[in-house]
């Protein structure tokens, strides 16, 4: 969970008071969808789940099964008898909808909502996101409880996201703005910058090694007659060097390539 | 589909040549997951789906059922007998993985990958994304076909995304960078900035050309005895392919490299 604490320069909130948004499923119909939503939450470090009157009762075997390991989320879900009760202790509530509504509330993308949530949570506010019923979404009364609306950009011709997918996108955008690293921890920051090139397990070659390889290759190509006519030699060499340069070769790869060259020319160099 | 055309000020690409990434599911196990992935694609305006050896055969009733209306995606899916065949006509391929791998390729977030894809597609390149088997993901050989890796930022303690969710996030980030409006059209932006990554003056090789080059090189190295002992051959080939893959070779460069190989081996092949 430490990965998720919002901003390095703000006091850390006790998780029990809230360091992350609460996901609120309003009258979800299928236990399976609750489980899949819980799993999506866990993928992005969220664990505070509230359920308003799940249709098929609670606890749900289907939910546990579909959670596929996100048991901590499912088992700690809190039950409420109304949407109003489920948001009672929150400072700011977002309602997710698939289509535009005439409700005169701010409409945010998941990305913008995530920024807004980060700011509020780091300032000590408790925030929550309402997700509607699989078939019919949130009612206008549910939405009235919310301060702003979250809509994901989708193809208007195929606009309906299922429940777990809506939870996934919202959780994902929240997580992206926190601290995280890709894979081996080579990268750890919140702001998403350009990707790094990871040379796993091998040290990048020095320019000296790289040039040694170039000269080896070019020496053999001079001998084999490839770098002719002489007036084209400089540009041919430039092109070859450029393409290998782009590969950001490691030491080990340089050794491999030198082995390749030696192997290819070996036979014709053998004394007759 | 018009929402998705890449840049307002570039000539519109014919969709038949490609205006969007191709989603490639490698040996998906359950038809249901293919359907859910197709639905996630449709949510974000993608429709080019390729399947490599779906385990339970094709067409699949389960897939159609789970697609929940994304029939156009499922019905037009193309079948391939290998990952290599499924990427043969693409210029740039991304592989999605859940965990770090020692493969010395650039690792991109879905967001960075989406930017990269937009630039390439608007420059006329054909791009595709490989997604692995539900249980085991992509093999190293699958990944070797790719130019770069996509990893989503996830909670390391609960890192596995299911197939449809991985497709969803990647498609979502692609869509976000296109033109779209929320609901009532209150917002319309997302135009891609940034210059193209185009290799000056030369067209990127297709995977078919690249694999042709690999096979040429490996054939000569088999003959020269470099790829021994046999048990090390697969990993030696993988390492060689990876390093050349990283260079994003152009057609012209592939021709040059094939000329280099031919020149190096010429003398010893000359009849004595």
XYZ file of C-alpha atoms in Angstrom:
544
model
C 0.000 0.000 0.000
C 2.909 2.342 0.564
C 3.184 2.753 -3.179
C -0.062 4.562 -3.106
C 0.526 7.250 -0.570
C -0.287 10.317 -2.492
C 2.461 12.878 -2.444
C 5.917 12.581 -1.018
C 5.802 16.052 0.458
C 2.517 15.816 2.307
C 2.048 14.210 5.707
C 1.124 10.556 5.306
C -2.492 9.902 6.095
C -3.292 6.966 8.273
C -4.896 4.398 5.985
C -7.695 4.013 8.508
C -8.721 7.617 7.996
C -8.354 7.317 4.206
C -5.530 7.563 1.787
C -7.500 6.492 -1.241
C -10.952 6.741 -2.807
C -13.773 4.478 -1.703
C -15.452 2.498 -4.473
C -19.219 2.318 -4.006
C -21.274 -0.148 -6.062
C -24.948 0.792 -6.012
C -27.300 -2.207 -6.185
C -24.949 -4.452 -8.150
C -26.853 -7.380 -9.604
C -24.320 -10.168 -10.021
C -21.882 -11.328 -7.373
C -19.494 -12.133 -10.171
C -19.337 -8.471 -11.181
C -18.631 -7.443 -7.616
C -15.730 -9.885 -7.565
C -14.332 -8.684 -10.875
C -14.622 -5.085 -9.735
C -12.786 -5.994 -6.504
C -10.042 -7.574 -8.537
C -9.709 -4.453 -10.689
C -9.454 -2.367 -7.521
C -6.706 -4.604 -6.162
C -4.736 -4.284 -9.407
C -4.451 -0.606 -8.640
C -3.979 -0.774 -4.902
C -7.518 0.158 -3.858
C -9.232 -1.760 -1.077
C -12.125 0.277 0.287
C -15.285 -1.213 -1.190
C -18.857 -0.356 -0.218
C -21.959 -2.119 -1.479
C -25.456 -0.684 -1.527
C -28.061 -3.473 -1.440
C -26.423 -6.103 -3.636
C -29.349 -7.825 -5.362
C -28.348 -11.415 -4.645
C -27.358 -10.887 -1.025
C -24.056 -10.734 0.791
C -21.606 -12.437 1.260
C -21.522 -13.963 -2.199
C -19.675 -17.071 -3.259
C -19.648 -15.793 -6.843
C -17.988 -12.596 -5.749
C -15.222 -14.439 -3.892
C -14.646 -16.709 -6.834
C -14.455 -13.896 -9.374
C -12.192 -11.828 -7.134
C -9.460 -14.328 -8.009
C -7.297 -13.525 -5.035
C -8.562 -10.055 -4.166
C -10.182 -11.578 -1.082
C -9.082 -8.767 1.181
C -11.224 -6.373 -0.824
C -14.292 -8.605 -0.946
C -14.098 -9.694 2.677
C -13.811 -6.172 4.003
C -16.597 -4.739 1.863
C -19.062 -2.671 3.887
C -22.796 -3.007 3.356
C -25.205 -0.064 3.217
C -28.939 0.158 2.780
C -28.941 3.281 0.609
C -26.611 5.354 -1.552
C -27.089 8.235 0.857
C -25.903 6.104 3.778
C -22.924 4.891 1.769
C -21.609 8.398 1.185
C -22.414 9.846 4.588
C -18.850 10.265 5.834
C -17.297 11.407 2.559
C -16.314 14.955 1.658
C -16.502 14.654 -2.086
C -18.402 12.158 -4.211
C -18.114 11.363 -7.926
C -20.829 9.623 -9.937
C -19.911 7.573 -12.999
C -22.289 7.707 -15.952
C -22.153 6.390 -19.484
C -24.224 9.083 -21.143
C -24.641 12.811 -20.731
C -27.247 13.933 -18.241
C -28.800 17.317 -17.708
C -27.649 17.637 -14.167
C -25.590 20.769 -14.192
C -22.599 19.183 -12.559
C -19.001 19.272 -13.608
C -18.181 16.397 -15.961
C -14.682 14.979 -15.581
C -12.734 12.337 -17.453
C -11.299 9.526 -15.304
C -7.934 11.247 -15.686
C -9.151 14.641 -14.521
C -11.127 13.011 -11.725
C -7.995 11.204 -10.571
C -6.141 14.511 -10.333
C -9.001 16.033 -8.410
C -9.109 13.055 -6.038
C -5.358 13.164 -5.440
C -5.569 16.810 -4.480
C -8.495 16.284 -2.174
C -7.093 13.168 -0.515
C -3.726 14.771 0.033
C -5.560 17.646 1.671
C -7.217 15.216 4.059
C -10.625 14.887 2.372
C -12.440 11.573 2.120
C -13.656 10.863 -1.411
C -15.765 8.148 -3.014
C -16.963 7.089 -6.459
C -20.474 5.789 -7.171
C -20.940 3.081 -9.803
C -24.438 2.156 -10.946
C -26.411 -1.006 -11.598
C -25.228 -3.198 -14.492
C -28.404 -2.678 -16.503
C -29.543 0.801 -15.649
C -26.670 2.693 -14.081
C -27.227 5.302 -11.398
C -30.599 6.965 -10.830
C -30.895 10.719 -10.834
C -31.275 10.519 -7.059
C -27.968 8.691 -6.766
C -26.317 11.291 -8.961
C -27.743 14.102 -6.921
C -25.594 12.843 -4.032
C -22.490 13.482 -6.087
C -20.438 16.632 -6.493
C -19.252 15.845 -9.968
C -19.650 13.318 -12.738
C -17.055 11.014 -14.242
C -17.470 9.961 -17.868
C -14.888 7.943 -19.751
C -14.146 8.854 -23.344
C -15.555 5.979 -25.395
C -16.643 5.354 -28.957
C -20.174 6.802 -29.047
C -21.276 3.893 -31.202
C -20.262 1.395 -28.554
C -20.315 3.329 -25.353
C -21.277 0.933 -22.589
C -18.486 -0.183 -20.297
C -19.297 -3.035 -17.980
C -19.129 -2.468 -14.259
C -15.680 -3.923 -13.646
C -14.235 -2.082 -16.626
C -15.565 1.237 -15.369
C -14.019 0.504 -11.957
C -10.796 -0.551 -13.684
C -10.359 2.650 -15.677
C -11.083 4.894 -12.743
C -8.753 2.957 -10.433
C -6.064 2.874 -13.091
C -6.073 6.653 -13.529
C -5.877 7.075 -9.758
C -2.947 4.690 -9.521
C -1.059 6.298 -12.406
C -0.781 9.509 -10.444
C 0.743 7.821 -7.415
C 4.192 6.374 -6.897
C 4.901 3.255 -8.881
C 7.615 1.505 -10.761
C 7.526 -0.672 -13.821
C 8.772 -4.221 -13.365
C 12.085 -4.338 -11.614
C 11.780 -0.994 -9.903
C 14.015 0.716 -12.407
C 11.577 3.573 -12.470
C 9.742 5.092 -9.604
C 7.873 8.283 -9.959
C 4.331 9.481 -10.221
C 4.551 11.727 -13.187
C 4.583 9.588 -16.255
C 7.521 10.514 -18.377
C 9.058 8.953 -21.417
C 10.001 5.329 -21.203
C 13.451 4.237 -20.355
C 15.370 1.665 -22.287
C 16.180 -1.196 -20.029
C 19.230 -3.210 -20.761
C 18.624 -6.073 -18.426
C 21.504 -8.096 -17.127
C 24.129 -6.526 -19.289
C 26.144 -3.388 -19.183
C 25.979 -0.970 -22.109
C 29.048 -0.997 -24.266
C 31.447 1.891 -24.082
C 31.994 3.887 -27.241
C 35.450 2.388 -27.409
C 34.013 -1.123 -27.592
C 31.435 0.012 -30.116
C 34.033 1.591 -32.370
C 36.250 -1.472 -32.028
C 33.356 -3.513 -33.370
C 32.760 -1.071 -36.225
C 36.396 -1.244 -37.241
C 36.382 -5.018 -37.105
C 33.307 -5.176 -39.354
C 34.597 -2.555 -41.752
C 38.008 -4.232 -41.996
C 36.369 -7.469 -43.073
C 34.092 -5.662 -45.502
C 37.066 -3.894 -47.069
C 38.668 -7.244 -47.572
C 35.568 -8.852 -49.023
C 35.047 -5.973 -51.420
C 31.707 -4.797 -50.041
C 32.725 -1.180 -49.421
C 33.215 -0.292 -53.054
C 33.440 1.873 -55.046
C 35.725 3.983 -52.830
C 33.654 7.152 -53.234
C 30.670 5.425 -51.681
C 32.654 3.955 -48.790
C 32.123 6.860 -46.318
C 28.345 6.895 -46.689
C 28.086 3.109 -46.545
C 30.066 3.119 -43.319
C 27.923 5.894 -41.907
C 24.756 3.958 -42.664
C 26.073 0.775 -41.095
C 27.286 2.567 -37.985
C 23.978 4.365 -37.633
C 21.914 1.233 -37.687
C 24.015 -0.535 -35.063
C 24.219 2.612 -32.980
C 20.453 2.689 -32.766
C 20.374 -0.720 -31.128
C 22.150 0.565 -27.975
C 24.297 -2.544 -27.913
C 25.536 -4.054 -24.688
C 29.079 -5.316 -24.123
C 27.837 -8.865 -24.436
C 26.068 -8.122 -27.699
C 29.191 -6.568 -29.143
C 31.072 -9.760 -28.297
C 28.327 -11.795 -29.961
C 28.428 -9.697 -33.116
C 32.195 -9.964 -33.326
C 31.777 -13.719 -32.993
C 29.253 -13.675 -35.817
C 31.632 -11.834 -38.123
C 34.539 -14.095 -37.254
C 32.412 -17.159 -37.864
C 31.105 -15.947 -41.224
C 34.567 -15.178 -42.576
C 36.414 -18.057 -40.926
C 36.386 -20.520 -43.747
C 37.666 -18.312 -46.497
C 40.495 -17.128 -44.284
C 41.623 -20.617 -43.494
C 45.050 -21.129 -45.076
C 44.682 -23.245 -48.151
C -14.653 5.532 -37.035
C -14.125 9.097 -38.181
C -13.438 10.035 -34.584
C -10.312 8.008 -34.744
C -8.573 9.356 -37.777
C -5.237 10.425 -36.479
C -4.435 14.009 -37.346
C -6.712 16.641 -38.728
C -4.017 18.045 -40.933
C -2.690 14.863 -42.488
C -4.321 13.078 -45.379
C -6.804 10.537 -44.126
C -5.528 7.021 -44.361
C -7.832 4.517 -45.881
C -8.982 2.294 -43.049
C -8.144 -0.685 -45.200
C -4.482 0.290 -45.089
C -4.703 0.883 -41.333
C -5.661 3.784 -39.205
C -5.453 1.982 -35.899
C -3.474 -0.708 -34.106
C -4.199 -4.382 -34.664
C -4.914 -6.395 -31.523
C -3.319 -9.846 -31.647
C -4.349 -12.494 -29.112
C -1.802 -15.286 -28.986
C -3.311 -18.706 -28.217
C -6.213 -17.398 -26.175
C -7.757 -20.213 -24.175
C -11.376 -19.226 -23.599
C -13.753 -17.979 -26.272
C -15.375 -15.878 -23.589
C -12.172 -13.927 -23.093
C -11.860 -13.308 -26.819
C -15.381 -11.885 -26.759
C -14.726 -9.660 -23.767
C -11.522 -8.411 -25.355
C -13.447 -7.661 -28.576
C -15.972 -5.707 -26.581
C -13.223 -3.692 -24.902
C -11.779 -2.940 -28.340
C -15.152 -1.739 -29.600
C -15.555 0.572 -26.606
C -12.523 2.415 -27.882
C -13.180 2.235 -31.593
C -10.773 -0.583 -32.450
C -11.869 -3.336 -34.791
C -8.812 -5.139 -36.181
C -8.507 -8.401 -34.262
C -6.143 -11.274 -35.050
C -6.118 -14.642 -33.314
C -3.198 -17.046 -33.178
C -4.430 -20.615 -32.659
C -7.325 -20.069 -30.274
C -7.309 -23.171 -28.091
C -10.978 -24.076 -28.403
C -11.267 -23.446 -32.116
C -12.881 -20.741 -34.182
C -15.552 -19.459 -34.651
C -16.652 -19.610 -31.046
C -20.165 -19.279 -29.713
C -18.779 -18.177 -26.364
C -16.850 -15.377 -27.998
C -19.916 -14.065 -29.821
C -21.952 -14.210 -26.666
C -19.374 -12.398 -24.544
C -18.799 -9.756 -27.213
C -22.210 -8.388 -26.235
C -22.775 -6.515 -29.447
C -19.202 -6.160 -30.684
C -20.024 -8.687 -33.375
C -18.257 -6.757 -36.107
C -14.973 -7.249 -34.267
C -15.470 -10.954 -33.569
C -16.817 -11.789 -37.012
C -13.958 -10.099 -38.818
C -11.207 -11.595 -36.670
C -8.404 -13.089 -38.753
C -6.876 -16.447 -37.864
C -3.149 -17.190 -37.958
C -1.131 -20.301 -37.255
C 1.792 -18.562 -35.555
C 2.664 -15.277 -33.900
C 5.230 -14.670 -36.628
C 2.559 -15.019 -39.319
C 0.233 -12.686 -37.416
C 2.763 -9.847 -37.430
C 4.195 -10.393 -40.904
C 2.770 -7.237 -42.508
C 3.292 -4.899 -39.546
C 6.039 -2.333 -39.183
C 6.082 -2.038 -35.429
C 4.956 -4.549 -32.831
C 4.401 -4.172 -29.086
C 4.321 -7.074 -26.621
C 2.331 -6.799 -23.400
C 3.835 -8.415 -20.312
C 2.889 -8.456 -16.667
C 6.345 -8.814 -15.230
C 9.809 -7.615 -16.057
C 11.762 -9.755 -18.463
C 15.407 -9.737 -19.304
C 14.870 -8.920 -22.917
C 16.646 -5.659 -23.386
C 13.773 -3.932 -25.114
C 12.257 -0.544 -24.407
C 9.492 -0.799 -21.808
C 6.557 1.560 -22.292
C 3.494 2.325 -20.222
C 0.177 1.983 -22.089
C 0.104 5.775 -22.242
C 3.559 6.117 -23.756
C 2.838 3.248 -26.111
C -0.337 4.995 -27.264
C 1.649 8.110 -28.107
C 4.181 6.047 -29.981
C 1.430 4.244 -31.912
C -0.323 7.492 -32.834
C 2.881 8.888 -34.252
C 3.641 5.770 -36.216
C 0.116 5.298 -37.534
C -0.149 8.926 -38.572
C 3.096 8.428 -40.461
C 1.556 5.491 -42.322
C 3.076 2.614 -40.373
C 1.100 -0.501 -39.508
C 1.331 -1.390 -35.820
C 0.065 -4.258 -33.682
C -0.024 -5.327 -30.051
C 0.567 -8.899 -28.888
C -1.382 -10.203 -25.875
C -0.443 -13.560 -24.356
C -2.239 -16.651 -23.121
C -4.488 -16.214 -20.081
C -2.371 -18.492 -17.904
C 1.147 -17.998 -19.113
C 1.323 -14.810 -21.173
C 3.669 -14.471 -24.103
C 6.668 -16.740 -24.620
C 10.115 -15.288 -25.095
C 9.835 -16.206 -28.748
C 6.628 -14.192 -29.081
C 8.294 -11.246 -27.388
C 11.279 -11.474 -29.660
C 8.947 -10.548 -32.529
C 8.194 -7.255 -30.832
C 10.007 -3.950 -30.986
C 9.027 -2.815 -27.532
C 7.219 -3.961 -24.426
C 4.092 -2.531 -22.842
C 3.682 -2.882 -19.097
C 0.863 -1.270 -17.191
C 1.622 0.313 -13.848
C -0.093 -1.966 -11.321
C 0.166 -2.727 -7.635
C 3.098 -5.163 -7.450
C 1.231 -7.178 -4.836
C -1.640 -7.794 -7.215
C -0.172 -7.376 -10.613
C -2.041 -9.701 -12.931
C -4.542 -8.089 -15.265
C -6.858 -10.419 -17.087
C -6.747 -10.537 -20.861
C -9.714 -8.267 -21.541
C -8.536 -5.744 -18.974
C -5.108 -5.568 -20.562
C -6.760 -5.011 -23.953
C -9.053 -2.437 -22.376
C -6.299 -0.289 -20.878
C -4.221 -0.306 -24.009
C -7.215 0.526 -26.227
C -8.355 3.218 -23.814
C -5.003 4.999 -23.886
C -5.046 4.829 -27.689
C -8.543 6.296 -27.836
C -7.772 9.073 -25.359
C -5.219 10.527 -27.758
C -7.678 10.693 -30.639
C -10.520 13.090 -31.164
C -13.451 12.534 -28.898
C -16.048 14.394 -26.964
C -17.653 13.630 -23.659
C -21.355 13.060 -23.972
C -22.706 16.330 -25.191
C -19.580 17.363 -27.041
C -18.439 19.647 -24.263
C -14.871 18.768 -24.914
C -13.061 17.880 -28.054
C -9.345 17.621 -28.108
C -6.644 15.044 -27.900
C -4.884 15.849 -31.113
C -1.511 14.207 -31.135
C 1.437 16.470 -30.968
C 5.045 15.572 -31.254
C 6.932 14.854 -34.404
C 6.920 11.483 -36.039
C 9.557 8.929 -35.281
C 10.037 8.357 -38.956
C 13.420 7.204 -40.021
C 14.583 9.908 -42.349
C 14.232 8.998 -45.965
C 13.499 5.349 -45.517
C 10.527 3.191 -44.831
C 10.543 0.772 -41.907
C 10.839 -2.852 -42.841
C 7.824 -5.074 -42.414
C 8.186 -8.017 -40.072
C 8.258 -10.287 -43.087
C 11.368 -8.561 -44.393
C 12.916 -8.571 -40.952
C 12.283 -12.267 -40.437
C 13.650 -12.957 -43.935
C 16.854 -11.259 -42.861
C 16.995 -13.218 -39.604
C 16.577 -16.480 -41.461
C 19.284 -15.544 -43.929
C 21.721 -14.713 -41.123
C 20.837 -17.804 -39.104
C 21.155 -20.055 -42.152
C 24.687 -18.821 -42.725
C 25.545 -19.140 -39.049
C 24.251 -22.698 -39.011
C 26.541 -23.462 -41.896
C 29.538 -21.757 -40.347
C 29.022 -23.600 -37.070
C 28.395 -20.525 -34.930
C 25.046 -21.680 -33.528
C 26.442 -24.599 -31.553
C 25.977 -26.537 -29.384
C 22.370 -27.199 -30.462
C 20.943 -26.672 -26.975
C 22.218 -23.109 -26.971
C 20.913 -22.353 -30.484
C 17.470 -21.024 -29.452
C 18.808 -18.525 -26.932
C 21.608 -17.421 -29.262
C 19.042 -16.764 -31.965
C 16.811 -14.925 -29.551
C 19.667 -12.665 -28.473
C 20.661 -11.909 -32.042
C 17.104 -11.187 -33.104
C 16.563 -8.958 -30.097
C 19.540 -6.791 -30.818
C 18.635 -6.255 -34.458
C 14.980 -5.780 -33.555
C 15.938 -2.894 -31.331
C 17.494 -1.032 -34.217
C 14.079 -0.602 -35.928
C 15.664 -1.402 -39.255
C 14.435 0.142 -42.474
C 13.908 -1.781 -45.695
C 17.086 -0.270 -47.075
C 19.067 -1.273 -44.018
C 17.817 -4.827 -44.246
C 19.047 -4.934 -47.836
C 22.405 -3.551 -46.697
C 22.759 -6.125 -43.934
C 21.900 -8.949 -46.304
C 24.570 -7.580 -48.620
C 27.031 -7.566 -45.722
C 26.329 -11.219 -44.927
C 26.560 -12.273 -48.556
C 29.827 -10.424 -48.934
C 31.379 -11.907 -45.799
C 30.556 -15.479 -46.764
C 31.118 -15.130 -50.512
C 34.687 -16.298 -50.697
C 34.330 -19.489 -48.783
C 31.270 -20.413 -50.825
C 33.074 -19.933 -54.106
C 33.523 -23.339 -55.750
C 37.110 -24.446 -55.310
